[in-house]
PDB file of C-alpha atoms and ligand atoms in Angstrom:
ATOM      1  CA  MET A   1       0.208  47.997   8.377  1.00 89.00           C
ATOM      2  CA  LYS A   2       3.241  50.274   9.391  1.00 96.00           C
ATOM      3  CA  ARG A   3       2.774  54.037  10.013  1.00 97.00           C
ATOM      4  CA  ILE A   4       5.402  56.312   8.441  1.00 98.00           C
ATOM      5  CA  VAL A   5       5.334  59.624  10.107  1.00 98.00           C
ATOM      6  CA  SER A   6       7.158  62.455   8.326  1.00 98.00           C
ATOM      7  CA  ASN A   7       7.806  65.228  11.098  1.00 98.00           C
ATOM      8  CA  HIS A   8       8.827  68.405   9.119  1.00 98.00           C
ATOM      9  CA  LYS A   9       9.912  70.411  12.313  1.00 98.00           C
ATOM     10  CA  MET A  10      10.565  74.027  11.235  1.00 98.00           C
ATOM     11  CA  ASN A  11      11.491  73.478   7.709  1.00 98.00           C
ATOM     12  CA  LEU A  12      10.226  74.391   4.027  1.00 98.00           C
ATOM     13  CA  THR A  13       9.108  77.580   2.657  1.00 98.00           C
ATOM     14  CA  LYS A  14       5.476  77.803   1.210  1.00 98.00           C
ATOM     15  CA  GLU A  15       6.597  77.257  -2.460  1.00 98.00           C
ATOM     16  CA  GLU A  16       8.789  74.132  -1.126  1.00 98.00           C
ATOM     17  CA  VAL A  17       6.245  72.655   1.003  1.00 98.00           C
ATOM     18  CA  GLN A  18       3.494  73.127  -2.008  1.00 98.00           C
ATOM     19  CA  ALA A  19       5.847  71.337  -4.596  1.00 98.00           C
ATOM     20  CA  PHE A  20       6.409  68.639  -1.672  1.00 98.00           C
ATOM     21  CA  GLU A  21       2.740  67.998  -1.180  1.00 98.00           C
ATOM     22  CA  ARG A  22       2.088  67.985  -5.156  1.00 97.00           C
ATOM     23  CA  GLU A  23       4.334  65.217  -5.305  1.00 97.00           C
ATOM     24  CA  VAL A  24       3.364  62.973  -2.317  1.00 97.00           C
ATOM     25  CA  ARG A  25      -0.401  63.175  -3.253  1.00 96.00           C
ATOM     26  CA  ASN A  26       0.465  60.964  -6.246  1.00 95.00           C
ATOM     27  CA  TRP A  27       1.762  58.190  -3.963  1.00 95.00           C
ATOM     28  CA  HIS A  28      -0.337  55.476  -2.945  1.00 92.00           C
ATOM     29  CA  PRO A  29       1.229  53.050  -0.174  1.00 93.00           C
ATOM     30  CA  LYS A  30      -0.981  49.993   0.101  1.00 91.00           C
ATOM     31  CA  LYS A  31       0.543  48.441   3.258  1.00 91.00           C
ATOM     32  CA  SER A  32       1.501  51.408   5.309  1.00 95.00           C
ATOM     33  CA  GLU A  33      -0.035  54.822   6.545  1.00 97.00           C
ATOM     34  CA  LEU A  34       1.778  58.011   5.528  1.00 98.00           C
ATOM     35  CA  VAL A  35       1.162  60.953   8.091  1.00 98.00           C
ATOM     36  CA  PHE A  36       2.533  64.444   7.198  1.00 98.00           C
ATOM     37  CA  CYS A  37       3.203  66.831  10.127  1.00 98.00           C
ATOM     38  CA  PRO A  38       3.966  69.956   8.385  1.00 98.00           C
ATOM     39  CA  SER A  39       4.430  73.374  10.082  1.00 98.00           C
ATOM     40  CA  PHE A  40       1.247  74.772  11.318  1.00 98.00           C
ATOM     41  CA  PRO A  41       0.667  77.569   8.682  1.00 98.00           C
ATOM     42  CA  TYR A  42       0.692  74.651   5.962  1.00 98.00           C
ATOM     43  CA  LEU A  43      -1.745  72.248   7.517  1.00 98.00           C
ATOM     44  CA  SER A  44      -4.448  73.276   4.765  1.00 98.00           C
ATOM     45  CA  TYR A  45      -2.136  72.288   2.039  1.00 98.00           C
ATOM     46  CA  PHE A  46      -2.236  68.682   3.000  1.00 98.00           C
ATOM     47  CA  ASP A  47      -5.729  67.806   1.841  1.00 96.00           C
ATOM     48  CA  GLY A  48      -4.773  64.689  -0.158  1.00 90.00           C
ATOM     49  CA  THR A  49      -6.760  61.286   0.804  1.00 93.00           C
ATOM     50  CA  ASN A  50      -3.754  58.964   0.533  1.00 95.00           C
ATOM     51  CA  TYR A  51      -2.115  60.145   3.510  1.00 97.00           C
ATOM     52  CA  SER A  52      -3.112  61.384   6.987  1.00 98.00           C
ATOM     53  CA  LEU A  53      -2.446  64.671   8.638  1.00 98.00           C
ATOM     54  CA  GLY A  54      -0.655  65.168  11.837  1.00 98.00           C
ATOM     55  CA  SER A  55       0.385  68.235  13.886  1.00 98.00           C
ATOM     56  CA  GLN A  56       3.757  68.925  15.662  1.00 98.00           C
ATOM     57  CA  ASN A  57       2.334  70.139  18.874  1.00 98.00           C
ATOM     58  CA  VAL A  58      -1.163  71.495  20.449  1.00 98.00           C
ATOM     59  CA  ALA A  59      -1.862  74.101  22.977  1.00 98.00           C
ATOM     60  CA  LYS A  60      -2.225  73.031  26.555  1.00 98.00           C
ATOM     61  CA  THR A  61      -5.650  75.007  26.948  1.00 97.00           C
ATOM     62  CA  LYS A  62      -8.878  74.982  24.681  1.00 97.00           C
ATOM     63  CA  MET A  63      -9.617  77.614  22.460  1.00 95.00           C
ATOM     64  CA  GLY A  64      -9.651  81.122  23.535  1.00 96.00           C
ATOM     65  CA  ALA A  65      -7.017  83.979  24.571  1.00 97.00           C
ATOM     66  CA  LEU A  66      -3.695  82.378  24.017  1.00 96.00           C
ATOM     67  CA  THR A  67      -1.695  84.378  21.277  1.00 97.00           C
ATOM     68  CA  GLY A  68       0.318  82.459  19.036  1.00 97.00           C
ATOM     69  CA  GLU A  69      -0.804  78.927  20.036  1.00 98.00           C
ATOM     70  CA  VAL A  70      -3.158  76.334  18.263  1.00 98.00           C
ATOM     71  CA  SER A  71      -5.787  74.632  20.012  1.00 98.00           C
ATOM     72  CA  VAL A  72      -7.017  70.911  19.855  1.00 98.00           C
ATOM     73  CA  GLU A  73     -10.373  72.219  18.320  1.00 98.00           C
ATOM     74  CA  GLN A  74      -8.485  74.021  15.627  1.00 98.00           C
ATOM     75  CA  LEU A  75      -6.563  70.893  14.744  1.00 98.00           C
ATOM     76  CA  LYS A  76      -9.738  68.714  14.844  1.00 98.00           C
ATOM     77  CA  SER A  77     -11.455  71.095  12.451  1.00 98.00           C
ATOM     78  CA  MET A  78      -8.337  70.868  10.140  1.00 98.00           C
ATOM     79  CA  ASN A  79      -8.730  66.961   9.971  1.00 97.00           C
ATOM     80  CA  VAL A  80      -5.625  66.461  12.060  1.00 98.00           C
ATOM     81  CA  LYS A  81      -5.644  62.757  13.027  1.00 98.00           C
ATOM     82  CA  TYR A  82      -2.295  62.635  15.084  1.00 98.00           C
ATOM     83  CA  THR A  83      -0.515  65.125  17.274  1.00 98.00           C
ATOM     84  CA  ILE A  84       3.265  64.517  18.327  1.00 98.00           C
ATOM     85  CA  ILE A  85       3.659  65.498  21.886  1.00 98.00           C
ATOM     86  CA  GLY A  86       6.606  65.713  24.080  1.00 98.00           C
ATOM     87  CA  HIS A  87       9.136  65.986  21.196  1.00 98.00           C
ATOM     88  CA  SER A  88      12.696  66.159  22.881  1.00 98.00           C
ATOM     89  CA  GLU A  89      13.295  69.441  20.928  1.00 98.00           C
ATOM     90  CA  ARG A  90      10.230  70.845  22.779  1.00 98.00           C
ATOM     91  CA  ARG A  91      11.119  69.265  26.235  1.00 98.00           C
ATOM     92  CA  ASN A  92      14.683  70.533  26.231  1.00 97.00           C
ATOM     93  CA  LEU A  93      14.912  73.616  24.188  1.00 97.00           C
ATOM     94  CA  LEU A  94      11.511  75.008  25.031  1.00 97.00           C
ATOM     95  CA  LYS A  95      11.358  73.551  28.338  1.00 97.00           C
ATOM     96  CA  GLU A  96       8.019  71.851  27.997  1.00 98.00           C
ATOM     97  CA  THR A  97       7.141  70.025  31.196  1.00 98.00           C
ATOM     98  CA  GLU A  98       5.871  66.657  31.977  1.00 98.00           C
ATOM     99  CA  GLU A  99       2.676  68.436  33.264  1.00 98.00           C
ATOM    100  CA  GLU A 100       2.088  70.125  30.272  1.00 98.00           C
ATOM    101  CA  ILE A 101       2.689  66.969  28.026  1.00 98.00           C
ATOM    102  CA  LYS A 102       0.335  65.094  30.371  1.00 98.00           C
ATOM    103  CA  ILE A 103      -2.291  67.631  29.674  1.00 98.00           C
ATOM    104  CA  LYS A 104      -1.975  67.892  25.918  1.00 98.00           C
ATOM    105  CA  VAL A 105      -2.259  64.055  25.668  1.00 98.00           C
ATOM    106  CA  GLY A 106      -5.601  64.292  27.538  1.00 98.00           C
ATOM    107  CA  LEU A 107      -6.826  67.103  25.374  1.00 98.00           C
ATOM    108  CA  CYS A 108      -5.953  65.131  22.215  1.00 98.00           C
ATOM    109  CA  LEU A 109      -7.717  61.862  23.591  1.00 98.00           C
ATOM    110  CA  GLU A 110     -10.753  64.198  24.599  1.00 98.00           C
ATOM    111  CA  TYR A 111     -11.046  65.232  20.962  1.00 98.00           C
ATOM    112  CA  GLY A 112     -10.221  61.962  19.295  1.00 98.00           C
ATOM    113  CA  ILE A 113      -6.899  62.735  18.024  1.00 98.00           C
ATOM    114  CA  THR A 114      -4.269  60.187  18.675  1.00 98.00           C
ATOM    115  CA  PRO A 115      -1.290  61.285  20.603  1.00 98.00           C
ATOM    116  CA  ILE A 116       2.339  60.248  19.309  1.00 98.00           C
ATOM    117  CA  LEU A 117       4.217  60.561  22.568  1.00 98.00           C
ATOM    118  CA  CYS A 118       7.810  61.036  22.130  1.00 98.00           C
ATOM    119  CA  ILE A 119      10.223  59.533  24.683  1.00 98.00           C
ATOM    120  CA  GLY A 120      13.962  58.761  24.767  1.00 98.00           C
ATOM    121  CA  GLU A 121      17.210  59.163  26.680  1.00 98.00           C
ATOM    122  CA  LYS A 122      20.038  61.547  26.371  1.00 97.00           C
ATOM    123  CA  GLU A 123      23.481  59.911  25.556  1.00 97.00           C
ATOM    124  CA  GLU A 124      24.724  60.538  29.215  1.00 97.00           C
ATOM    125  CA  GLU A 125      21.457  58.727  30.437  1.00 97.00           C
ATOM    126  CA  LEU A 126      21.983  55.571  28.382  1.00 96.00           C
ATOM    127  CA  ASP A 127      23.019  53.548  31.619  1.00 96.00           C
ATOM    128  CA  ARG A 128      19.583  54.471  33.170  1.00 98.00           C
ATOM    129  CA  LYS A 129      17.572  54.293  30.154  1.00 98.00           C
ATOM    130  CA  GLU A 130      14.708  52.357  31.526  1.00 98.00           C
ATOM    131  CA  GLU A 131      14.558  54.791  34.451  1.00 98.00           C
ATOM    132  CA  ILE A 132      14.155  57.735  31.974  1.00 98.00           C
ATOM    133  CA  LEU A 133      11.561  56.075  29.859  1.00 98.00           C
ATOM    134  CA  LYS A 134       9.607  54.985  32.914  1.00 98.00           C
ATOM    135  CA  LYS A 135       9.313  58.440  34.268  1.00 98.00           C
ATOM    136  CA  GLU A 136       8.296  59.736  30.885  1.00 98.00           C
ATOM    137  CA  ILE A 137       5.574  57.339  30.458  1.00 98.00           C
ATOM    138  CA  ASP A 138       4.296  57.341  34.133  1.00 98.00           C
ATOM    139  CA  SER A 139       4.160  61.250  34.052  1.00 98.00           C
ATOM    140  CA  VAL A 140       1.548  60.884  31.366  1.00 98.00           C
ATOM    141  CA  PHE A 141      -0.492  57.641  32.288  1.00 98.00           C
ATOM    142  CA  GLN A 142      -0.663  58.199  35.994  1.00 96.00           C
ATOM    143  CA  GLY A 143      -4.074  59.552  36.851  1.00 95.00           C
ATOM    144  CA  GLN A 144      -5.782  59.568  33.195  1.00 95.00           C
ATOM    145  CA  SER A 145      -7.115  56.837  31.492  1.00 95.00           C
ATOM    146  CA  ILE A 146      -5.571  56.356  28.119  1.00 97.00           C
ATOM    147  CA  LYS A 147      -7.007  53.660  25.497  1.00 94.00           C
ATOM    148  CA  ASN A 148      -5.271  54.921  22.330  1.00 96.00           C
ATOM    149  CA  ILE A 149      -1.656  56.237  22.229  1.00 98.00           C
ATOM    150  CA  ILE A 150       1.348  55.640  20.031  1.00 98.00           C
ATOM    151  CA  ILE A 151       4.592  55.861  21.623  1.00 98.00           C
ATOM    152  CA  ALA A 152       7.736  56.979  19.477  1.00 98.00           C
ATOM    153  CA  TYR A 153      10.968  56.086  21.024  1.00 98.00           C
ATOM    154  CA  GLU A 154      13.710  58.721  20.031  1.00 98.00           C
ATOM    155  CA  PRO A 155      16.877  58.369  21.602  1.00 98.00           C
ATOM    156  CA  ILE A 156      17.975  62.058  21.714  1.00 98.00           C
ATOM    157  CA  TRP A 157      21.416  61.213  20.779  1.00 98.00           C
ATOM    158  CA  ALA A 158      20.349  59.614  17.680  1.00 98.00           C
ATOM    159  CA  ILE A 159      18.302  62.740  16.367  1.00 98.00           C
ATOM    160  CA  GLY A 160      19.832  64.606  13.430  1.00 97.00           C
ATOM    161  CA  THR A 161      23.342  63.045  14.258  1.00 98.00           C
ATOM    162  CA  GLY A 162      23.422  60.074  11.718  1.00 97.00           C
ATOM    163  CA  ARG A 163      24.006  57.626  14.699  1.00 97.00           C
ATOM    164  CA  THR A 164      21.354  54.968  15.624  1.00 97.00           C
ATOM    165  CA  PRO A 165      21.173  52.317  18.326  1.00 97.00           C
ATOM    166  CA  THR A 166      21.527  48.663  17.057  1.00 97.00           C
ATOM    167  CA  GLN A 167      18.883  46.541  15.671  1.00 97.00           C
ATOM    168  CA  ALA A 168      18.986  44.260  18.842  1.00 98.00           C
ATOM    169  CA  GLU A 169      18.949  47.553  21.239  1.00 98.00           C
ATOM    170  CA  ILE A 170      16.009  48.989  19.235  1.00 98.00           C
ATOM    171  CA  GLN A 171      14.058  45.772  19.461  1.00 98.00           C
ATOM    172  CA  GLU A 172      14.923  45.335  23.140  1.00 98.00           C
ATOM    173  CA  THR A 173      13.727  48.879  24.036  1.00 98.00           C
ATOM    174  CA  LEU A 174      10.603  48.730  21.915  1.00 98.00           C
ATOM    175  CA  GLN A 175       9.477  45.550  23.389  1.00 98.00           C
ATOM    176  CA  TRP A 176      10.391  46.813  26.892  1.00 98.00           C
ATOM    177  CA  ILE A 177       7.996  49.838  26.327  1.00 98.00           C
ATOM    178  CA  LYS A 178       5.048  47.617  25.162  1.00 98.00           C
ATOM    179  CA  ASP A 179       5.539  45.090  27.951  1.00 98.00           C
ATOM    180  CA  TYR A 180       5.873  48.097  30.598  1.00 98.00           C
ATOM    181  CA  ILE A 181       2.712  49.831  29.390  1.00 98.00           C
ATOM    182  CA  LYS A 182       0.632  46.578  29.100  1.00 98.00           C
ATOM    183  CA  GLU A 183       1.675  45.470  32.490  1.00 98.00           C
ATOM    184  CA  ASN A 184       1.036  48.754  34.303  1.00 97.00           C
ATOM    185  CA  TYR A 185      -1.624  50.406  32.198  1.00 97.00           C
ATOM    186  CA  GLN A 186      -3.269  47.488  30.604  1.00 96.00           C
ATOM    187  CA  ILE A 187      -3.281  48.862  27.031  1.00 97.00           C
ATOM    188  CA  SER A 188      -1.362  47.481  23.917  1.00 97.00           C
ATOM    189  CA  CYS A 189       0.252  50.327  22.072  1.00 96.00           C
ATOM    190  CA  GLU A 190       2.010  50.806  18.750  1.00 98.00           C
ATOM    191  CA  THR A 191       5.639  51.492  19.038  1.00 98.00           C
ATOM    192  CA  LEU A 192       7.603  53.844  16.526  1.00 98.00           C
ATOM    193  CA  TYR A 193      11.397  54.307  16.227  1.00 98.00           C
ATOM    194  CA  GLY A 194      12.931  57.799  15.320  1.00 98.00           C
ATOM    195  CA  GLY A 195      16.519  59.097  15.156  1.00 98.00           C
ATOM    196  CA  SER A 196      18.283  59.120  11.872  1.00 98.00           C
ATOM    197  CA  ILE A 197      16.255  57.146   9.825  1.00 98.00           C
ATOM    198  CA  ASN A 198      17.293  57.456   6.114  1.00 98.00           C
ATOM    199  CA  ASP A 199      17.266  55.511   2.996  1.00 97.00           C
ATOM    200  CA  GLN A 200      20.421  53.815   3.824  1.00 96.00           C
ATOM    201  CA  ASN A 201      19.380  52.246   7.154  1.00 97.00           C
ATOM    202  CA  ILE A 202      15.678  51.597   6.644  1.00 97.00           C
ATOM    203  CA  GLU A 203      16.236  48.058   5.341  1.00 97.00           C
ATOM    204  CA  MET A 204      18.094  47.350   8.588  1.00 97.00           C
ATOM    205  CA  LEU A 205      15.282  49.064  10.755  1.00 98.00           C
ATOM    206  CA  ASN A 206      12.512  47.302   8.966  1.00 97.00           C
ATOM    207  CA  GLN A 207      13.632  43.758  10.047  1.00 96.00           C
ATOM    208  CA  ILE A 208      13.033  44.881  13.690  1.00 97.00           C
ATOM    209  CA  PRO A 209       9.941  42.728  14.846  1.00 97.00           C
ATOM    210  CA  SER A 210       8.687  45.245  17.459  1.00 97.00           C
ATOM    211  CA  ILE A 211       8.754  48.354  15.301  1.00 98.00           C
ATOM    212  CA  ASP A 212       5.329  49.379  14.200  1.00 98.00           C
ATOM    213  CA  GLY A 213       6.588  52.315  12.402  1.00 98.00           C
ATOM    214  CA  TYR A 214       8.716  55.452  11.817  1.00 98.00           C
ATOM    215  CA  LEU A 215       9.063  58.890  12.792  1.00 98.00           C
ATOM    216  CA  ILE A 216      11.424  60.767  10.514  1.00 98.00           C
ATOM    217  CA  GLY A 217      12.686  64.084  10.327  1.00 98.00           C
ATOM    218  CA  GLY A 218      15.580  65.100   7.950  1.00 98.00           C
ATOM    219  CA  ALA A 219      15.033  62.345   5.495  1.00 98.00           C
ATOM    220  CA  SER A 220      11.517  62.819   5.076  1.00 98.00           C
ATOM    221  CA  LEU A 221      11.872  66.390   3.659  1.00 98.00           C
ATOM    222  CA  LYS A 222      13.442  64.806   0.651  1.00 97.00           C
ATOM    223  CA  THR A 223      10.813  63.287  -1.479  1.00 98.00           C
ATOM    224  CA  GLU A 224      13.222  60.816  -3.209  1.00 97.00           C
ATOM    225  CA  LYS A 225      14.485  59.563   0.040  1.00 97.00           C
ATOM    226  CA  LEU A 226      10.960  59.183   1.500  1.00 98.00           C
ATOM    227  CA  LYS A 227       9.845  57.311  -1.413  1.00 97.00           C
ATOM    228  CA  LYS A 228      12.802  54.792  -1.162  1.00 97.00           C
ATOM    229  CA  ILE A 229      11.797  54.487   2.551  1.00 97.00           C
ATOM    230  CA  ILE A 230       8.209  53.780   1.753  1.00 97.00           C
ATOM    231  CA  GLU A 231       9.274  51.200  -0.886  1.00 96.00           C
ATOM    232  CA  VAL A 232      11.167  49.261   1.432  1.00 96.00           C
ATOM    233  CA  VAL A 233       8.734  49.255   4.238  1.00 96.00           C
ATOM    234  CA  GLU A 234       6.179  48.289   1.623  1.00 94.00           C
ATOM    235  CA  GLY A 235       8.512  45.431   0.429  1.00 90.00           C
ATOM    236  CA  GLU A 236       8.606  46.835  -2.861  1.00 77.00           C
ATOM    237  CA  TYR A 237      12.254  47.988  -3.048  1.00 67.00           C
ATOM    238  CA  ASP A 238      14.836  45.575  -4.647  1.00 58.00           C
ATOM    239  CA  ALA A 239      18.192  46.804  -4.033  1.00 56.00           C
ATOM    240  CA  ARG A 240      19.642  44.859  -7.062  1.00 52.00           C
ATOM    241  CA  TYR A 241      17.710  47.201  -9.630  1.00 53.00           C
ATOM    242  CA  ASN A 242      18.327  50.467  -7.822  1.00 50.00           C
TER     243      ASN A 242
HETATM  244  P1  13P B   5      15.862  63.058  12.154  1.00 90.00           P
HETATM  245  O1  13P B   5      15.203  61.943  11.512  1.00 90.00           O
HETATM  246  O2  13P B   5      16.355  64.142  11.320  1.00 90.00           O
HETATM  247  O3  13P B   5      16.961  62.387  13.189  1.00 90.00           O
HETATM  248  O4  13P B   5      15.036  63.407  13.214  1.00 90.00           O
HETATM  249  C1  13P B   5      14.223  62.687  13.901  1.00 90.00           C
HETATM  250  C2  13P B   5      13.179  63.260  14.831  1.00 90.00           C
HETATM  251  O5  13P B   5      13.269  64.015  15.700  1.00 90.00           O
HETATM  252  C3  13P B   5      11.679  62.935  14.281  1.00 90.00           C
HETATM  253  O6  13P B   5      10.630  63.479  15.178  1.00 90.00           O
END
């Protein structure tokens, strides 16, 4: 069972997202779990039963006086099952800190929401990738007991650029993440890949043994592209007839 997570980021108007949802509610993936992470105002439109709901962020404190934020209790009450935490856009553009990311992961776990923790190196950090990933993992895991978490490896240089690492590089990095977390924190965790996934490279990506799923931005906003991605992941797409 692979997980296909669609991160809408800050895209789509009300009309567009409603049309999107009307289409995807008719899809019935059999061998994968589809997770939609729309912008906050649209969470309630995603009330279908054949997919799960995720959020793109969560506040670092519980419910109360914090204008403009959305709390973990509020997400739970909207049936949110997954929360993306520590996306590189939030780390780098919004200056989210490792301490904040750690708190958000803890809050999600306390409320039974599975965190999807994003980690990944910048292009200029490629030669010390493991050091970067270790730091991003340790800063969340140290000092709190984590039993259930999904790690999304998103190389920052691959996000929205049309570039991806090779099959061998993705395999090596995802397996390294699994082994590192198992060895140091004694849990087995699911690893997703994210960064420029599209309907053209999904067949190549889907052959990578250590990939448990995908975190998709741009291509997941177009239903025809997302549909083809799902068909490939489900093993139903036959390139000869398309
Ligand atoms: P793209 O698929 O648009 O490269 O975005 C990846 C991403 O950041 C998903 O969280």
